[in-house]
Amino acid sequence: MHSTKHPIAIEDSVATLNLTSFHYGVAGSGKKVYIQAAIHADEVPAMLVAHLLRGQLDKLDAEGRIKGEIVLVPAANPLGLSQVLHGAPFGRYDLSTGLNFNRSYRHVAAALKSALEGRLGQDAAANVALIRELARDEVAAWEPADNAATLKKLLLTMAIDADIVLDLHCDNEAVLHMYTGTPLVDVIQPLADLMGARVLLVAKESGGEAFDEACSRVWWDLADHFTDAAIPPACAAVTVELRGENDVNYDYAQQDADAILQYLAHVGVLDIPANALPAAHCGPTPLDAVEPLVAPHAGVLVFRKKLGDQVAAGEPIADIVNPVSGQVTTVSASRPGLLFASTAHRHLLRGMHICKVAGTDSFRLGNLLSS
C-alpha cells in the first residue's frame, strides 16, 4: 500500500490543500476498483466507512489478498471541507462558483467518437483497452478553469479507467439507496443486496454530468454510436447513499464496510471467503419514476409517514403548518411508492424540498437529479 497526496493550489492564497489517495494491490494485475467518499465534503457517514475500509485493506494488502488494484480516497473534497458558513460546514456547492461538487464532470464520449472512428472491431478486450487509453488522454487534456474543476479533474483521472467505481455519499435523511446506470443493473444488484439497499435507482442518463456517470456512461454512449463494435459496459459505477447525514455510528459503518468487502470478494478482487448473497430488499427502479415533493407554502414540516414506508397515491405524507396564518396543507404523492429520502429541516419556505417517493412507472423528463 502507498498513499499519494495530490496538491490543489488555491489561487490568490498562501494555502495549498491536499487530496490524499491510498493505493492497494498492483496496477494491471486484475480489475481496478476506485472508491471515494464524501465528494460533498461533509458527508460524514461515507468518510467513516472509508476509514474502516482502509484498516481492512491495509491488512489484506499486507497478506497479498488483493487480486487487482484498489484506489481509496477517504475524503474526496478538501475544498468543500474548508468551507464554513455561520459555524456550519458547507460542502455541497463550491462557494466560488456556486456549482455542485458532484456535477459538471468532463464527459469524454463526444471526443472519443471521432478519435475512435475506424479503430474498433469485434475484440471487446482490445476495444476496452483502447477506449481507456484515449479516455485517460482526454481527461489529461482537460484544462480546468477554477479550483473546483481542478479537484474534479484529479478525481476523474484516478477513476476514468476503473472497472468498478463506488462513490460513497449520504443524503439529508434517508434509507440506504443507490443510483446507477440501467445497463449496470446485473453487476450492481449484488452490491445492493449485500448493503441492504431499499431503492436502486437506474437511468441511462440522469443529467448534470455527475461523477459516476462520467465514468460509466461513456461506455454505453459509445456502444450506441458504434453499433458494429463490441463495447461492453466496462465500468460499473454506482453512487451509494449511506442513509442520512446524522447516521454516523460504528455499527452502520462496519456493516457497510463489510458489505463492500464482500462485494469485492464476489467480483474477484479480494481473496477472502465470499458469503452467499442475501435476499434482495429491492429491484431496480427507474429514476424517472421518483416523485420529489416540495412545500406549497412556508411553514412547519410535520411528517405523518416514516422513511421506508410504502405510501399510496394521495395518502398523507406530511403537513405544512403555517403558525401565523393558521393554514395547514397536507402533502401527498400522486403515485404510490416508497418514501426513501427527506429533508432534515422542519421549517420550510415555499418550494423547498420535502421528500422523495420512488414509484414504479416512469413519468418525469429532463434533468432527473436535484441541483
Coordinates of C-alpha atoms in Angstrom, one line a residue:
M1 CA 0.0 0.0 0.0
H2 CA 1.1 3.5 -0.7
S3 CA -0.5 6.9 -0.3
T4 CA -0.4 9.8 -2.6
K5 CA -1.0 13.4 -1.8
H6 CA -2.3 15.5 -4.7
P7 CA -1.9 19.2 -4.0
I8 CA -4.6 21.6 -5.0
A9 CA -3.2 25.1 -5.3
I10 CA -5.6 27.8 -4.3
E11 CA -5.0 30.8 -6.4
D12 CA -4.6 34.2 -4.6
S13 CA -3.9 32.4 -1.3
V14 CA -0.9 31.1 0.6
A15 CA -2.8 27.8 1.3
T16 CA -2.4 24.5 -0.6
L17 CA -4.9 21.8 0.2
N18 CA -4.1 18.1 -0.4
L19 CA -6.3 15.4 -1.8
T20 CA -5.0 12.1 -0.3
S21 CA -5.4 8.7 -2.0
F22 CA -4.4 5.2 -0.9
H23 CA -3.4 2.6 -3.4
Y24 CA -3.5 -1.2 -2.9
G25 CA -2.5 -4.2 -4.9
V26 CA -0.8 -4.0 -8.3
A27 CA -1.9 -2.0 -11.2
G28 CA -2.7 -4.2 -14.2
S29 CA -2.8 -7.4 -12.2
G30 CA -6.6 -7.6 -12.3
K31 CA -9.7 -5.4 -12.0
K32 CA -9.2 -1.8 -10.9
V33 CA -11.6 -0.6 -8.2
Y34 CA -11.9 3.1 -7.3
I35 CA -13.7 4.1 -4.1
Q36 CA -14.2 7.7 -3.0
A37 CA -16.0 9.1 0.0
A38 CA -17.8 12.4 0.6
I39 CA -17.4 14.4 -2.7
H40 CA -20.0 16.7 -1.0
A41 CA -17.4 17.1 1.8
D42 CA -19.5 16.9 4.9
E43 CA -21.0 13.5 4.1
V44 CA -19.6 12.1 7.4
P45 CA -21.1 8.5 7.2
A46 CA -19.1 8.0 3.9
M47 CA -15.8 9.1 5.5
L48 CA -16.3 6.8 8.4
V49 CA -17.0 3.8 6.1
A50 CA -13.8 4.7 4.2
H51 CA -11.8 4.8 7.4
L52 CA -12.9 1.3 8.3
L53 CA -12.3 0.1 4.7
R54 CA -8.8 1.5 4.9
G55 CA -8.0 -0.5 8.0
Q56 CA -9.2 -3.8 6.4
L57 CA -7.5 -3.0 3.1
D58 CA -4.2 -2.3 4.9
K59 CA -4.2 -5.9 6.3
L60 CA -5.5 -7.6 3.2
D61 CA -2.8 -5.9 1.1
A62 CA 0.0 -6.9 3.6
E63 CA -1.3 -10.5 3.3
G64 CA -1.3 -10.4 -0.6
R65 CA -5.1 -10.9 -0.8
I66 CA -5.8 -8.1 -3.3
K67 CA -6.1 -9.5 -6.8
G68 CA -6.0 -6.3 -8.7
E69 CA -5.8 -2.7 -7.9
I70 CA -7.9 -0.7 -5.3
V71 CA -7.7 3.1 -5.0
L72 CA -9.3 4.6 -1.9
V73 CA -10.0 8.4 -1.5
P74 CA -11.3 8.7 2.1
A75 CA -12.1 12.4 2.0
A76 CA -12.7 13.4 -1.7
N77 CA -13.3 17.1 -1.2
P78 CA -10.7 19.1 0.8
L79 CA -12.1 22.3 -0.9
G80 CA -15.5 21.7 0.5
L81 CA -14.2 20.7 3.9
S82 CA -12.6 24.1 4.1
Q83 CA -15.9 25.9 3.6
V84 CA -17.8 27.0 6.7
L85 CA -20.9 29.2 6.8
H86 CA -22.1 30.6 10.1
G87 CA -20.3 28.0 12.0
A88 CA -21.5 25.0 10.0
P89 CA -19.7 23.0 7.2
F90 CA -21.0 23.6 3.7
G91 CA -19.8 21.1 1.3
R92 CA -22.4 20.5 -1.4
Y93 CA -21.6 23.6 -3.5
D94 CA -18.3 25.4 -4.4
L95 CA -18.8 28.8 -2.9
S96 CA -16.6 30.5 -5.5
T97 CA -18.7 29.2 -8.5
G98 CA -22.0 28.1 -6.9
L99 CA -21.6 24.8 -8.7
N100 CA -22.4 21.4 -7.1
F101 CA -19.2 19.4 -6.4
N102 CA -20.9 16.4 -8.0
R103 CA -21.9 17.9 -11.3
S104 CA -20.2 19.1 -14.5
Y105 CA -17.6 16.4 -14.8
R106 CA -16.0 16.0 -18.2
H107 CA -17.9 13.5 -20.3
V108 CA -15.4 12.2 -22.8
A109 CA -17.6 10.2 -25.1
A110 CA -18.2 13.0 -27.6
A111 CA -14.4 13.5 -28.1
L112 CA -13.9 9.8 -28.3
K113 CA -16.4 9.2 -31.0
S114 CA -14.2 11.0 -33.6
A115 CA -10.9 9.6 -32.1
L116 CA -12.2 6.0 -32.3
E117 CA -13.6 6.2 -35.8
G118 CA -12.4 3.1 -37.8
R119 CA -10.4 1.7 -34.9
L120 CA -12.9 -0.6 -33.2
G121 CA -13.9 -4.2 -34.0
Q122 CA -15.3 -7.3 -32.5
D123 CA -12.5 -7.9 -30.0
A124 CA -14.1 -6.5 -26.8
A125 CA -10.9 -6.6 -24.7
A126 CA -8.9 -4.7 -27.3
N127 CA -11.7 -2.2 -27.6
V128 CA -11.8 -1.7 -23.8
A129 CA -8.1 -1.2 -23.7
L130 CA -8.1 1.4 -26.5
I131 CA -11.1 3.3 -25.1
R132 CA -9.5 3.5 -21.7
E133 CA -6.2 4.8 -23.2
L134 CA -8.0 7.5 -25.1
A135 CA -10.2 8.4 -22.1
R136 CA -7.2 8.9 -19.9
D137 CA -5.7 11.2 -22.6
E138 CA -8.9 13.1 -22.9
V139 CA -9.1 13.7 -19.1
A140 CA -5.4 14.7 -19.0
A141 CA -6.2 17.3 -21.7
W142 CA -8.9 18.9 -19.6
E143 CA -7.8 22.4 -18.6
P144 CA -9.8 23.3 -15.5
A145 CA -10.7 27.0 -15.1
D146 CA -11.2 27.1 -11.3
N147 CA -10.3 25.2 -8.1
A148 CA -13.4 23.0 -8.1
A149 CA -12.7 21.9 -11.6
T150 CA -9.1 21.1 -10.7
L151 CA -10.4 18.8 -8.0
K152 CA -12.8 17.2 -10.4
K153 CA -10.0 16.5 -12.8
L154 CA -7.9 14.9 -10.1
L155 CA -10.7 12.6 -9.1
L156 CA -11.7 11.7 -12.6
T157 CA -8.1 11.0 -13.5
M158 CA -7.9 8.2 -10.9
A159 CA -11.3 6.7 -11.8
I160 CA -11.8 7.0 -15.6
D161 CA -10.1 3.7 -16.3
A162 CA -11.6 1.7 -13.4
D163 CA -13.7 -1.5 -13.7
I164 CA -15.7 -0.6 -10.6
V165 CA -16.3 2.8 -9.1
L166 CA -18.0 3.2 -5.7
D167 CA -18.9 6.8 -5.0
L168 CA -20.0 7.0 -1.3
H169 CA -22.4 9.7 -0.2
C170 CA -25.2 10.3 2.2
D171 CA -28.5 12.1 1.9
N172 CA -30.0 14.6 4.3
E173 CA -32.3 12.0 5.9
A174 CA -32.8 8.7 4.0
V175 CA -32.8 4.9 4.0
L176 CA -29.8 3.4 2.2
H177 CA -30.3 3.7 -1.6
M178 CA -28.2 3.8 -4.8
Y179 CA -28.0 5.3 -8.2
T180 CA -26.5 3.5 -11.2
G181 CA -26.8 3.2 -15.0
T182 CA -29.5 1.0 -16.4
P183 CA -27.0 -1.2 -18.3
L184 CA -25.3 -2.0 -15.0
V185 CA -28.2 -3.5 -13.0
D186 CA -26.9 -7.1 -13.1
V187 CA -23.4 -6.2 -11.8
I188 CA -24.6 -3.7 -9.2
Q189 CA -27.6 -5.6 -7.8
P190 CA -25.4 -7.9 -5.7
L191 CA -23.9 -4.8 -4.0
A192 CA -27.4 -3.5 -3.4
D193 CA -28.3 -6.9 -1.8
L194 CA -25.2 -7.0 0.3
M195 CA -25.7 -3.5 1.6
G196 CA -29.4 -3.9 2.2
A197 CA -30.4 -1.1 -0.1
R198 CA -34.1 -0.2 -0.1
V199 CA -34.0 1.5 -3.5
L200 CA -31.8 1.0 -6.6
L201 CA -32.4 3.9 -8.9
V202 CA -31.4 3.5 -12.6
A203 CA -31.1 5.7 -15.7
K204 CA -29.1 5.7 -18.9
E205 CA -28.6 9.5 -18.3
S206 CA -29.5 11.4 -15.2
G207 CA -28.5 14.8 -16.3
G208 CA -25.9 17.2 -14.8
E209 CA -22.8 15.0 -15.5
A210 CA -22.4 13.5 -12.1
F211 CA -19.2 11.7 -11.2
D212 CA -20.4 8.2 -11.5
E213 CA -21.9 8.8 -15.0
A214 CA -18.7 10.5 -16.1
C215 CA -17.0 7.1 -15.5
S216 CA -19.7 4.7 -16.7
R217 CA -22.0 6.4 -19.3
V218 CA -19.1 6.8 -21.8
W219 CA -19.4 3.0 -22.4
W220 CA -23.0 2.8 -23.5
D221 CA -22.8 6.1 -25.3
L222 CA -20.0 4.7 -27.4
A223 CA -21.8 1.4 -27.8
D224 CA -24.9 3.2 -29.1
H225 CA -22.7 5.1 -31.5
F226 CA -20.5 2.3 -32.8
T227 CA -23.2 -0.3 -33.2
D228 CA -21.0 -2.7 -35.2
A229 CA -18.3 -2.9 -32.5
A230 CA -18.1 -5.0 -29.3
I231 CA -18.2 -2.4 -26.5
P232 CA -19.3 -3.8 -23.1
P233 CA -20.3 -1.6 -20.1
A234 CA -16.8 -1.8 -18.8
C235 CA -17.1 0.5 -15.8
A236 CA -19.6 -0.4 -13.1
A237 CA -20.1 2.9 -11.4
V238 CA -22.6 3.5 -8.6
T239 CA -23.5 6.3 -6.2
V240 CA -24.2 4.8 -2.7
E241 CA -26.3 7.0 -0.4
L242 CA -25.4 5.8 3.1
R243 CA -28.7 6.8 4.8
G244 CA -28.8 10.3 6.4
E245 CA -26.0 12.7 7.3
N246 CA -26.6 12.1 11.1
D247 CA -26.5 8.3 10.7
V248 CA -22.9 8.2 12.0
N249 CA -22.1 5.2 14.2
Y250 CA -19.7 2.3 14.1
D251 CA -22.4 -0.3 13.7
Y252 CA -23.7 1.1 10.4
A253 CA -20.2 1.9 9.2
Q254 CA -18.9 -1.6 9.9
Q255 CA -21.9 -3.2 8.3
D256 CA -21.4 -1.1 5.2
A257 CA -17.6 -1.6 5.0
D258 CA -18.1 -5.4 5.4
A259 CA -20.7 -5.4 2.6
I260 CA -18.3 -3.6 0.3
L261 CA -15.5 -6.0 1.1
Q262 CA -17.9 -8.9 0.4
Y263 CA -18.8 -7.4 -2.9
L264 CA -15.2 -7.1 -3.9
A265 CA -14.8 -10.7 -3.0
H266 CA -17.7 -11.7 -5.2
V267 CA -16.2 -9.8 -8.2
G268 CA -12.8 -11.5 -7.7
V269 CA -10.8 -8.5 -6.4
L270 CA -10.3 -9.7 -2.8
D271 CA -9.1 -13.2 -1.9
I272 CA -11.4 -13.7 1.1
P273 CA -14.3 -16.1 1.7
A274 CA -17.4 -14.8 -0.2
N275 CA -20.7 -15.4 1.7
A276 CA -23.9 -16.3 0.0
L277 CA -25.8 -13.2 -1.3
P278 CA -28.7 -12.2 1.0
A279 CA -32.2 -11.8 -0.3
A280 CA -32.8 -8.6 -2.2
H281 CA -34.7 -5.7 -0.5
C282 CA -35.4 -4.1 -3.8
G283 CA -35.1 -4.4 -7.5
P284 CA -34.2 -1.6 -10.0
T285 CA -36.5 1.4 -10.1
P286 CA -36.4 3.9 -12.9
L287 CA -35.0 7.2 -11.7
D288 CA -37.7 9.0 -13.7
A289 CA -40.3 7.2 -11.5
V290 CA -39.1 9.2 -8.5
E291 CA -41.5 12.0 -7.4
P292 CA -39.9 14.9 -5.4
L293 CA -42.4 16.8 -3.2
V294 CA -41.9 20.4 -2.3
A295 CA -43.5 22.8 0.2
P296 CA -46.6 24.6 -1.2
H297 CA -46.1 27.4 1.2
A298 CA -44.0 28.4 4.2
G299 CA -44.5 26.6 7.5
V300 CA -43.5 23.9 9.9
L301 CA -42.9 20.5 8.4
V302 CA -44.7 17.6 10.2
F303 CA -44.2 14.2 8.8
R304 CA -47.1 11.7 9.0
K305 CA -45.1 8.9 7.4
K306 CA -41.7 7.5 8.2
L307 CA -38.7 6.8 6.0
G308 CA -39.1 3.4 4.4
D309 CA -42.9 3.5 4.5
Q310 CA -44.8 2.5 1.4
V311 CA -47.3 5.2 0.6
A312 CA -50.4 5.1 -1.6
A313 CA -51.3 7.8 -4.2
G314 CA -53.0 10.6 -2.3
E315 CA -52.1 9.2 1.1
P316 CA -50.9 12.0 3.5
I317 CA -47.2 12.0 3.9
A318 CA -46.6 15.4 5.7
D319 CA -48.3 18.6 6.7
I320 CA -47.0 22.1 6.3
V321 CA -48.3 24.2 9.2
N322 CA -48.2 28.0 8.9
P323 CA -48.3 29.1 12.6
V324 CA -49.0 32.7 11.6
S325 CA -51.9 32.3 9.2
G326 CA -53.1 29.0 10.6
Q327 CA -53.0 27.4 7.1
V328 CA -52.4 23.7 7.2
T329 CA -51.7 21.9 3.9
T330 CA -51.3 18.1 3.6
V331 CA -48.8 16.9 1.0
S332 CA -49.2 13.6 -0.8
A333 CA -47.6 11.8 -3.7
S334 CA -49.5 11.5 -6.9
R335 CA -48.3 7.9 -7.4
P336 CA -47.7 5.0 -5.0
G337 CA -44.2 4.3 -3.9
L338 CA -41.5 4.1 -1.2
L339 CA -40.7 7.2 0.9
F340 CA -36.9 6.9 0.8
A341 CA -35.4 10.4 1.4
S342 CA -36.4 13.6 3.1
T343 CA -35.1 17.0 4.3
A344 CA -33.8 17.3 7.8
H345 CA -35.2 20.8 8.1
R346 CA -38.5 21.3 9.9
H347 CA -39.4 24.8 8.8
L348 CA -39.6 25.3 5.1
L349 CA -40.2 28.2 2.7
R350 CA -42.4 27.8 -0.4
G351 CA -40.8 25.5 -3.0
M352 CA -38.3 23.9 -0.6
H353 CA -37.6 20.1 -0.8
I354 CA -39.7 17.9 1.5
C355 CA -39.0 14.3 0.4
K356 CA -38.8 11.8 -2.4
V357 CA -41.0 8.9 -3.2
A358 CA -39.8 6.1 -5.5
G359 CA -42.6 4.7 -7.6
T360 CA -42.5 2.1 -10.4
D361 CA -43.7 3.8 -13.5
S362 CA -41.7 6.4 -15.5
F363 CA -43.3 9.8 -15.7
R364 CA -40.6 12.5 -15.4
L365 CA -38.5 14.1 -18.2
G366 CA -35.4 16.2 -18.3
N367 CA -32.8 16.5 -15.5
L368 CA -33.6 13.8 -13.0
L369 CA -31.2 14.9 -10.2
S370 CA -31.5 17.7 -7.8
S371 CA -29.2 20.7 -8.3

